[in-house]
CSV table of C-alpha atoms and ligand atoms in Angstrom, one decimal:
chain,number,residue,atom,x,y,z
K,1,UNK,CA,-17.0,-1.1,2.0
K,2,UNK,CA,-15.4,2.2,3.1
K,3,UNK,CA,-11.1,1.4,3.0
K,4,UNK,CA,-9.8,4.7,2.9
K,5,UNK,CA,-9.4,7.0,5.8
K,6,UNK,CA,-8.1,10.6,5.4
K,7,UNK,CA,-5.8,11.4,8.4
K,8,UNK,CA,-5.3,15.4,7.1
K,9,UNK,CA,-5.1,16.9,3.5
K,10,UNK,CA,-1.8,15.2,3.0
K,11,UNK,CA,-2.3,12.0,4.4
K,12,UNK,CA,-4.9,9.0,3.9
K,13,UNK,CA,-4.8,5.3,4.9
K,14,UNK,CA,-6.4,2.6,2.6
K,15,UNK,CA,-6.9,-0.9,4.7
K,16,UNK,CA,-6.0,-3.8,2.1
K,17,UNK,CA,-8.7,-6.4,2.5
K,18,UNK,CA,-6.6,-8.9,3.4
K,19,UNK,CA,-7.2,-9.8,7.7
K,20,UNK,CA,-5.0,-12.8,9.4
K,21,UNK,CA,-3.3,-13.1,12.9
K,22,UNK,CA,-0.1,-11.9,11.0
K,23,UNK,CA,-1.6,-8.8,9.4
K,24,UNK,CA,-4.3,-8.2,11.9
K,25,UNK,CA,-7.3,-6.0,10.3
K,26,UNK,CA,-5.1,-6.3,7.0
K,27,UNK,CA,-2.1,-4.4,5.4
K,28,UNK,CA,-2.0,-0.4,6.1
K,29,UNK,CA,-1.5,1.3,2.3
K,30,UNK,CA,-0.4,4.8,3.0
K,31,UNK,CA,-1.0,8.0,1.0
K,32,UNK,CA,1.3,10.6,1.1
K,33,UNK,CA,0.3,14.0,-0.3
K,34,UNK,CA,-2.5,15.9,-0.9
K,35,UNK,CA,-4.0,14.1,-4.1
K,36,UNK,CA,-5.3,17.4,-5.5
K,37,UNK,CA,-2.4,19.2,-5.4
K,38,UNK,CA,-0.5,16.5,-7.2
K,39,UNK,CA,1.1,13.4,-7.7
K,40,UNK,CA,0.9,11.3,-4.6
K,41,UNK,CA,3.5,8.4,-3.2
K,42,UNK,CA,2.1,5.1,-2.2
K,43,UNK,CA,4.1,3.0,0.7
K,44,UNK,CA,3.1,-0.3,0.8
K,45,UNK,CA,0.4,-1.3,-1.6
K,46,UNK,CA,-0.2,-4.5,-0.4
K,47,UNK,CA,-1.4,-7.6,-2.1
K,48,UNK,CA,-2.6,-7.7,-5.6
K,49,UNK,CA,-6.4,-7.3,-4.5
K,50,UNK,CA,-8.7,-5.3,-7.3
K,51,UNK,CA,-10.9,-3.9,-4.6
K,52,UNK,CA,-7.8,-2.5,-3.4
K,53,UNK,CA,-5.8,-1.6,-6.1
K,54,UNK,CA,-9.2,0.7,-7.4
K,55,UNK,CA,-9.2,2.4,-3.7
K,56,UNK,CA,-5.6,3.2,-3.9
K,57,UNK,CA,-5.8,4.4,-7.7
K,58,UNK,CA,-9.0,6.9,-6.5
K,59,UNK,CA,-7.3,8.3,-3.8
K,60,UNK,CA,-4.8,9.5,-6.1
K,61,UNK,CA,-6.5,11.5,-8.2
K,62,UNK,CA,-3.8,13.4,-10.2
K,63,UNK,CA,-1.4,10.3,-10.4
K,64,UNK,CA,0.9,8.3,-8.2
K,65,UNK,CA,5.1,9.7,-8.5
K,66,UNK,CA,6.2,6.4,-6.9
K,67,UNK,CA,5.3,3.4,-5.0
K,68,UNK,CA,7.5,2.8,-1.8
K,69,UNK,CA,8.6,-0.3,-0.1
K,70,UNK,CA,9.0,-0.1,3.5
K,71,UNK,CA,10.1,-3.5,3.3
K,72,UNK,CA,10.2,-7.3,0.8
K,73,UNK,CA,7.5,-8.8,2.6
K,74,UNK,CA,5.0,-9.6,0.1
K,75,UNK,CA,2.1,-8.3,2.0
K,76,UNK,CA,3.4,-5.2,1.8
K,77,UNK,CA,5.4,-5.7,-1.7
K,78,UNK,CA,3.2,-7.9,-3.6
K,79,UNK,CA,1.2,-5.6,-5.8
K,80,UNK,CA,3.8,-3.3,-6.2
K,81,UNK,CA,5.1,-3.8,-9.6
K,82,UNK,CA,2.0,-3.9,-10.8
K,83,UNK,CA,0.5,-1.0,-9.5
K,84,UNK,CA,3.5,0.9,-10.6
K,85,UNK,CA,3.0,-0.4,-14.0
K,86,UNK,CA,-0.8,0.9,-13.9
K,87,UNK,CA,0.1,4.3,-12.4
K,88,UNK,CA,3.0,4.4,-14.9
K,89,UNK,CA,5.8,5.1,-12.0
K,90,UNK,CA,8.5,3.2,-10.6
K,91,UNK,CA,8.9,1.0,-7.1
K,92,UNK,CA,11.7,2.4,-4.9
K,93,UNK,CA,12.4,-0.2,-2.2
K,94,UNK,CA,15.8,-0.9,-0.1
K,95,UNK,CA,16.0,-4.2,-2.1
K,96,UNK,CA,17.2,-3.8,-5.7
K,97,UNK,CA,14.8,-6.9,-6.2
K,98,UNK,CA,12.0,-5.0,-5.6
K,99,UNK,CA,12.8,-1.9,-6.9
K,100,UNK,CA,11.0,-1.1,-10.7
K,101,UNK,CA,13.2,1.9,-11.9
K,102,UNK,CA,16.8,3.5,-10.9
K,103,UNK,CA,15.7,4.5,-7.2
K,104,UNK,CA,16.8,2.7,-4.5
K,105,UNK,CA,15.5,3.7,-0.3
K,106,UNK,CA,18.7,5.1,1.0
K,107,UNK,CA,18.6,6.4,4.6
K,108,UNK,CA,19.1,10.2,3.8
K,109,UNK,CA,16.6,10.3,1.3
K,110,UNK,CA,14.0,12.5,1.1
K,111,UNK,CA,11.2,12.5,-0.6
K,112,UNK,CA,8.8,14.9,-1.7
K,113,UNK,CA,4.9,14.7,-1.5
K,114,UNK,CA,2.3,17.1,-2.6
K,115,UNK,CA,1.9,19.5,0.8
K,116,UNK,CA,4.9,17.7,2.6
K,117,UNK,CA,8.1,15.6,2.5
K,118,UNK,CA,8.9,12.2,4.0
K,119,UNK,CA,12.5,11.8,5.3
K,120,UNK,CA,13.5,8.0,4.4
K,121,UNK,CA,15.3,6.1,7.7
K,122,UNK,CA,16.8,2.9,7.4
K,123,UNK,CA,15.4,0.8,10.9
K,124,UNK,CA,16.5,-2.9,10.5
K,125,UNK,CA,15.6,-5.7,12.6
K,126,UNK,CA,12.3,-7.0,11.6
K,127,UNK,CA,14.3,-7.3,8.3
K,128,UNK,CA,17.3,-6.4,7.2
K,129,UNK,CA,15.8,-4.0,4.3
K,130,UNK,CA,13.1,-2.4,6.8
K,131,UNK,CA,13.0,1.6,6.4
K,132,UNK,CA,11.2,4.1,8.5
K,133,UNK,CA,9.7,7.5,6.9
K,134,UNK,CA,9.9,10.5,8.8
K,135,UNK,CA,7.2,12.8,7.8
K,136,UNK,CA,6.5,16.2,7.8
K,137,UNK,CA,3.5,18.4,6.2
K,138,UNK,CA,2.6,21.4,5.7
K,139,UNK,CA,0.6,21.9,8.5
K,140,UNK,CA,4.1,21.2,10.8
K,141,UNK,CA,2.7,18.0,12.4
K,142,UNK,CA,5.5,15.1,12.5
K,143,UNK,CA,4.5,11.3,11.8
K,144,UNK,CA,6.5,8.8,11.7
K,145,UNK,CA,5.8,5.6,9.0
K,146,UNK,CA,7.1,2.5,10.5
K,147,UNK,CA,5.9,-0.3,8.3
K,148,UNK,CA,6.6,-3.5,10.3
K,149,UNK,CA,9.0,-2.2,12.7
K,150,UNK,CA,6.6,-1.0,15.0
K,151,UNK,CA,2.6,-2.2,15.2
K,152,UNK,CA,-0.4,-0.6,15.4
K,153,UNK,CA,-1.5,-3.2,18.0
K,154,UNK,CA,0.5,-6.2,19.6
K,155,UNK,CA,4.2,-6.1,18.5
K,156,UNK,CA,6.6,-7.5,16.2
K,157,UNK,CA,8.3,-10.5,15.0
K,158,UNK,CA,12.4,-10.9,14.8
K,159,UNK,CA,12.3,-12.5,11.4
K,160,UNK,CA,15.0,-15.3,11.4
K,161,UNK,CA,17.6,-15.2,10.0
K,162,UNK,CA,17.1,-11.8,7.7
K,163,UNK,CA,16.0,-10.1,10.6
K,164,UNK,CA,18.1,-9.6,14.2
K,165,UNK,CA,17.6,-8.4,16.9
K,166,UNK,CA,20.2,-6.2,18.0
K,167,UNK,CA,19.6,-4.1,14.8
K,168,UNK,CA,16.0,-4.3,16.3
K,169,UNK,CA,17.0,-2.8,19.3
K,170,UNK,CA,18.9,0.0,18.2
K,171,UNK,CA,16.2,1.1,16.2
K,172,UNK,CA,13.8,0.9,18.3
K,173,UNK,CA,16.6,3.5,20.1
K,174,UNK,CA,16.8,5.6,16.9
K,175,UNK,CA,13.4,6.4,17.0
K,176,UNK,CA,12.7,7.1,20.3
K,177,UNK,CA,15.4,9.5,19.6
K,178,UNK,CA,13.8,11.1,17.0
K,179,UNK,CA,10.3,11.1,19.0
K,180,UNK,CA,11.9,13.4,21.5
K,181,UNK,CA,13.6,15.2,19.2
K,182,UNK,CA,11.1,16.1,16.2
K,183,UNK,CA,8.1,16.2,18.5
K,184,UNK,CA,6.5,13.2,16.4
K,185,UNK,CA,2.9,13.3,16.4
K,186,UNK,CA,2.1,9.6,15.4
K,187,UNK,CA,3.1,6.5,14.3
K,188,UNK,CA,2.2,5.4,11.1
K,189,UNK,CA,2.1,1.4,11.4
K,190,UNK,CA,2.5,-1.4,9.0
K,191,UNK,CA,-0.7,-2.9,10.7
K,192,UNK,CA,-3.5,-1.6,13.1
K,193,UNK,CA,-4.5,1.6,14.2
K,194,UNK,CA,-2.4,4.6,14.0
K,195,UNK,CA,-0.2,5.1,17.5
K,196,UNK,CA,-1.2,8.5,18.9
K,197,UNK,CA,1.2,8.1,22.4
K,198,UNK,CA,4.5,7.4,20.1
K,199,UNK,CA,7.1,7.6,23.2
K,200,UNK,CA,4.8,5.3,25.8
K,201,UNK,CA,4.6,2.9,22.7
K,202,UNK,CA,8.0,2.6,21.9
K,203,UNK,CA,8.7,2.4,25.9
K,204,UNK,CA,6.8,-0.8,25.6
K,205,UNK,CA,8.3,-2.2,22.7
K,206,UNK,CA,11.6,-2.1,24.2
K,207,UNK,CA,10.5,-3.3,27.4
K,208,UNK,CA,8.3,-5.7,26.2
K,209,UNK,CA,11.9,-7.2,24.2
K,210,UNK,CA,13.8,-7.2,27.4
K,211,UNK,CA,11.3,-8.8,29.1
K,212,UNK,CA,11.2,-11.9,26.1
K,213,UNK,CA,15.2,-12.3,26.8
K,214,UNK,CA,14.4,-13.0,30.3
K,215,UNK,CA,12.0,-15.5,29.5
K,216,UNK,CA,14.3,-17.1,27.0
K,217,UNK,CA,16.9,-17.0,29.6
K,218,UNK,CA,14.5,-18.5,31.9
K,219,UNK,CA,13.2,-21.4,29.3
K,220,UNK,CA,17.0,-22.2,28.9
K,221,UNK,CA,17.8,-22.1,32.3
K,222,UNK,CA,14.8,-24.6,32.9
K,223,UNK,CA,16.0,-26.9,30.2
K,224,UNK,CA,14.7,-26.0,27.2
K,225,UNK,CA,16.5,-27.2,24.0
K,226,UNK,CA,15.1,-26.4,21.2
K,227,UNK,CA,13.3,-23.4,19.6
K,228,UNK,CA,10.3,-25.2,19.4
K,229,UNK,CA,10.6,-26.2,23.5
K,230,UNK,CA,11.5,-22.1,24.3
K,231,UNK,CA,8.3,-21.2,22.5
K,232,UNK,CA,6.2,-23.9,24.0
K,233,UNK,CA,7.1,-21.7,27.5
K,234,UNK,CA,7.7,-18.4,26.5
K,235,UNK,CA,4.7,-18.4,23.8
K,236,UNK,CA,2.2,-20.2,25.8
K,237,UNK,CA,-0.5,-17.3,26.2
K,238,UNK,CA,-0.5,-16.9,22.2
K,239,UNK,CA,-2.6,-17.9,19.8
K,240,UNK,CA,-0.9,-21.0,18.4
K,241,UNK,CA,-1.5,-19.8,15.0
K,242,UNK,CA,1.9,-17.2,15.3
K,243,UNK,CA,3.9,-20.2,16.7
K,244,UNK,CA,5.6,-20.4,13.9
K,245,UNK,CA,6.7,-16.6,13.7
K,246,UNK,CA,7.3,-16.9,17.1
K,247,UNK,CA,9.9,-19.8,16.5
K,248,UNK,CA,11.5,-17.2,14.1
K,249,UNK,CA,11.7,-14.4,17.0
K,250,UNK,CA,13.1,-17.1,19.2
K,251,UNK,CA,15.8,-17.8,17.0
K,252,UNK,CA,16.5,-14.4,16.9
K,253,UNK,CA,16.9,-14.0,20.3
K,254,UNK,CA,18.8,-17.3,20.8
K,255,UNK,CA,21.0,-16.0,18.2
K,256,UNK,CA,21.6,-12.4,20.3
K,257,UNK,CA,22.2,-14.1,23.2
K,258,UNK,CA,24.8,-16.7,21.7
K,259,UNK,CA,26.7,-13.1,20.2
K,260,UNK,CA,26.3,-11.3,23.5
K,261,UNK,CA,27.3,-13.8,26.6
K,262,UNK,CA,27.7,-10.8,28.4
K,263,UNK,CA,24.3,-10.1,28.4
K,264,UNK,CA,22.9,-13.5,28.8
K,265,UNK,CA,22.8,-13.4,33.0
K,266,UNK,CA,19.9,-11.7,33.2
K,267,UNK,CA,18.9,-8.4,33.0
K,268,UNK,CA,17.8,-4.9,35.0
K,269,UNK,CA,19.5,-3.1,31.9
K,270,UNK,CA,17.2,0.0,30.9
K,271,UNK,CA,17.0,1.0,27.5
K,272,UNK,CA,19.5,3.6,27.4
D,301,LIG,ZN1,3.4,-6.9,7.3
């Protein structure tokens, strides 16, 4: 089974076998740096899988320098101690208990790849450790590495209560920035296919979170009571099988909307 993809000399996605309604097609294993010109970095590895750990290791022929952790969840997180162990480098992740070595994620960091650098941008709200890379190659084309925070396909879930949704919000806000501003190419998801229309996408995503608040607003207004009763009517087009991370993005907004009663009368705000 083919898993690896090469996007340019510098870049290569390998698809982690692992498919579910959470992790569509499976986890997105990203390979920064051109593996013959040296030691590559690998952002989320993914589940401990051997087919996939192999198809990682042989698309970095001259070594991994680190494994990255855009955030704890483990099917992004859960091979990578072990992978780092193999490779013989360490795990740099925002939380110090994922984290194999010294090096932390700081927003500000940069790190350097074979043919290119990745630019290391802390984006919370699907979790309160999410980070963003902002990448650059040699060739000058800007991608953006999102991990969780923004979807190849579909969008996100609020995690409750480590993520929130006004961090959400604002960086959804922070990238859109940076879309405009750095002329970004692509975005780099967590899951699904790569996002070639970054700016239209990200308009979506914050529309598409407005547009949740007024139905939440709605189900409360119609007497809903629990989060299980606001996803029964908000959520009643989904697949039932992401209830239950829907509950969690309920929460969330229940939870922004308890913080913000100014904002809770419904809404023709834009995204400014
Ligand atoms: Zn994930």
């Amino acid at each position: 089974m083919m898993t690896t993809t090469r996007l340019s000399p510098y870049l290569a996605l390998v698809r982690a076998p692992n498919p579910g309604p959470m992790t569509l097609e499976g986890t997105n294993t990203w390979i920064l740096g051109d593996p013959g010109l040296g030691s590559v970095v690998v952002v989320d590895p993914g589940p401990p899988i051997p087919t996939h750990v192999e198809a990682i290791l042989s698309a970095s022929s001259m070594g991994i320098a680190a494994v990255v952790l855009t955030h704890r969840h483990l099917d992004h997180s859960e091979g990578a101690a072990a992978l780092g162990a193999r490779a013989g480098c360490g795990v740099r992740a925002a939380d110090p208990e994922f984290r194999v070595g010294p090096a932390g994620l700081d927003d500000g960091d940069v790190l350097g790849v074979p043919g290119g650098s990745a630019a290391v941008l802390a984006t919370p709200g699907h979790t309160s450790d999410s980070r963003s890379l902002l990448l650059t190659g040699a060739d000058g084309v800007v991608r953006l590495l999102t991990g969780d925070m923004v979807l190849g396909q579909g969008t996100t879930v609020i995690t409750h209560p480590d993520g929130d949704l006004g961090d959400y919000l604002e960086s959804l806000t922070r990238l859109q920035r940076l879309v405009t501003e750095r002329g970004v190419a692509e975005i780099l998801p967590g899951h699904g296919p790569v996002v070639t229309d970054p700016s239209a996408w990200l308009a979506y995503y914050q529309d598409h979170r407005r547009e949740r608040l007024d139905q939440v607003r709605g189900a409360l207004a119609d007497g809903a009571r629990t989060p299980a009763e606001v996803v029964a009517r908000v959520y009643a087009d989904v697949d039932r099988r992401v209830w239950p991370a829907a509950e969690q993005s309920v929460r969330s907004q229940l939870d922004y909307l308890e913080l913000r009663p100014e904002d809770s009368g419904g809404s023709d705000s834009g995204h400014s």
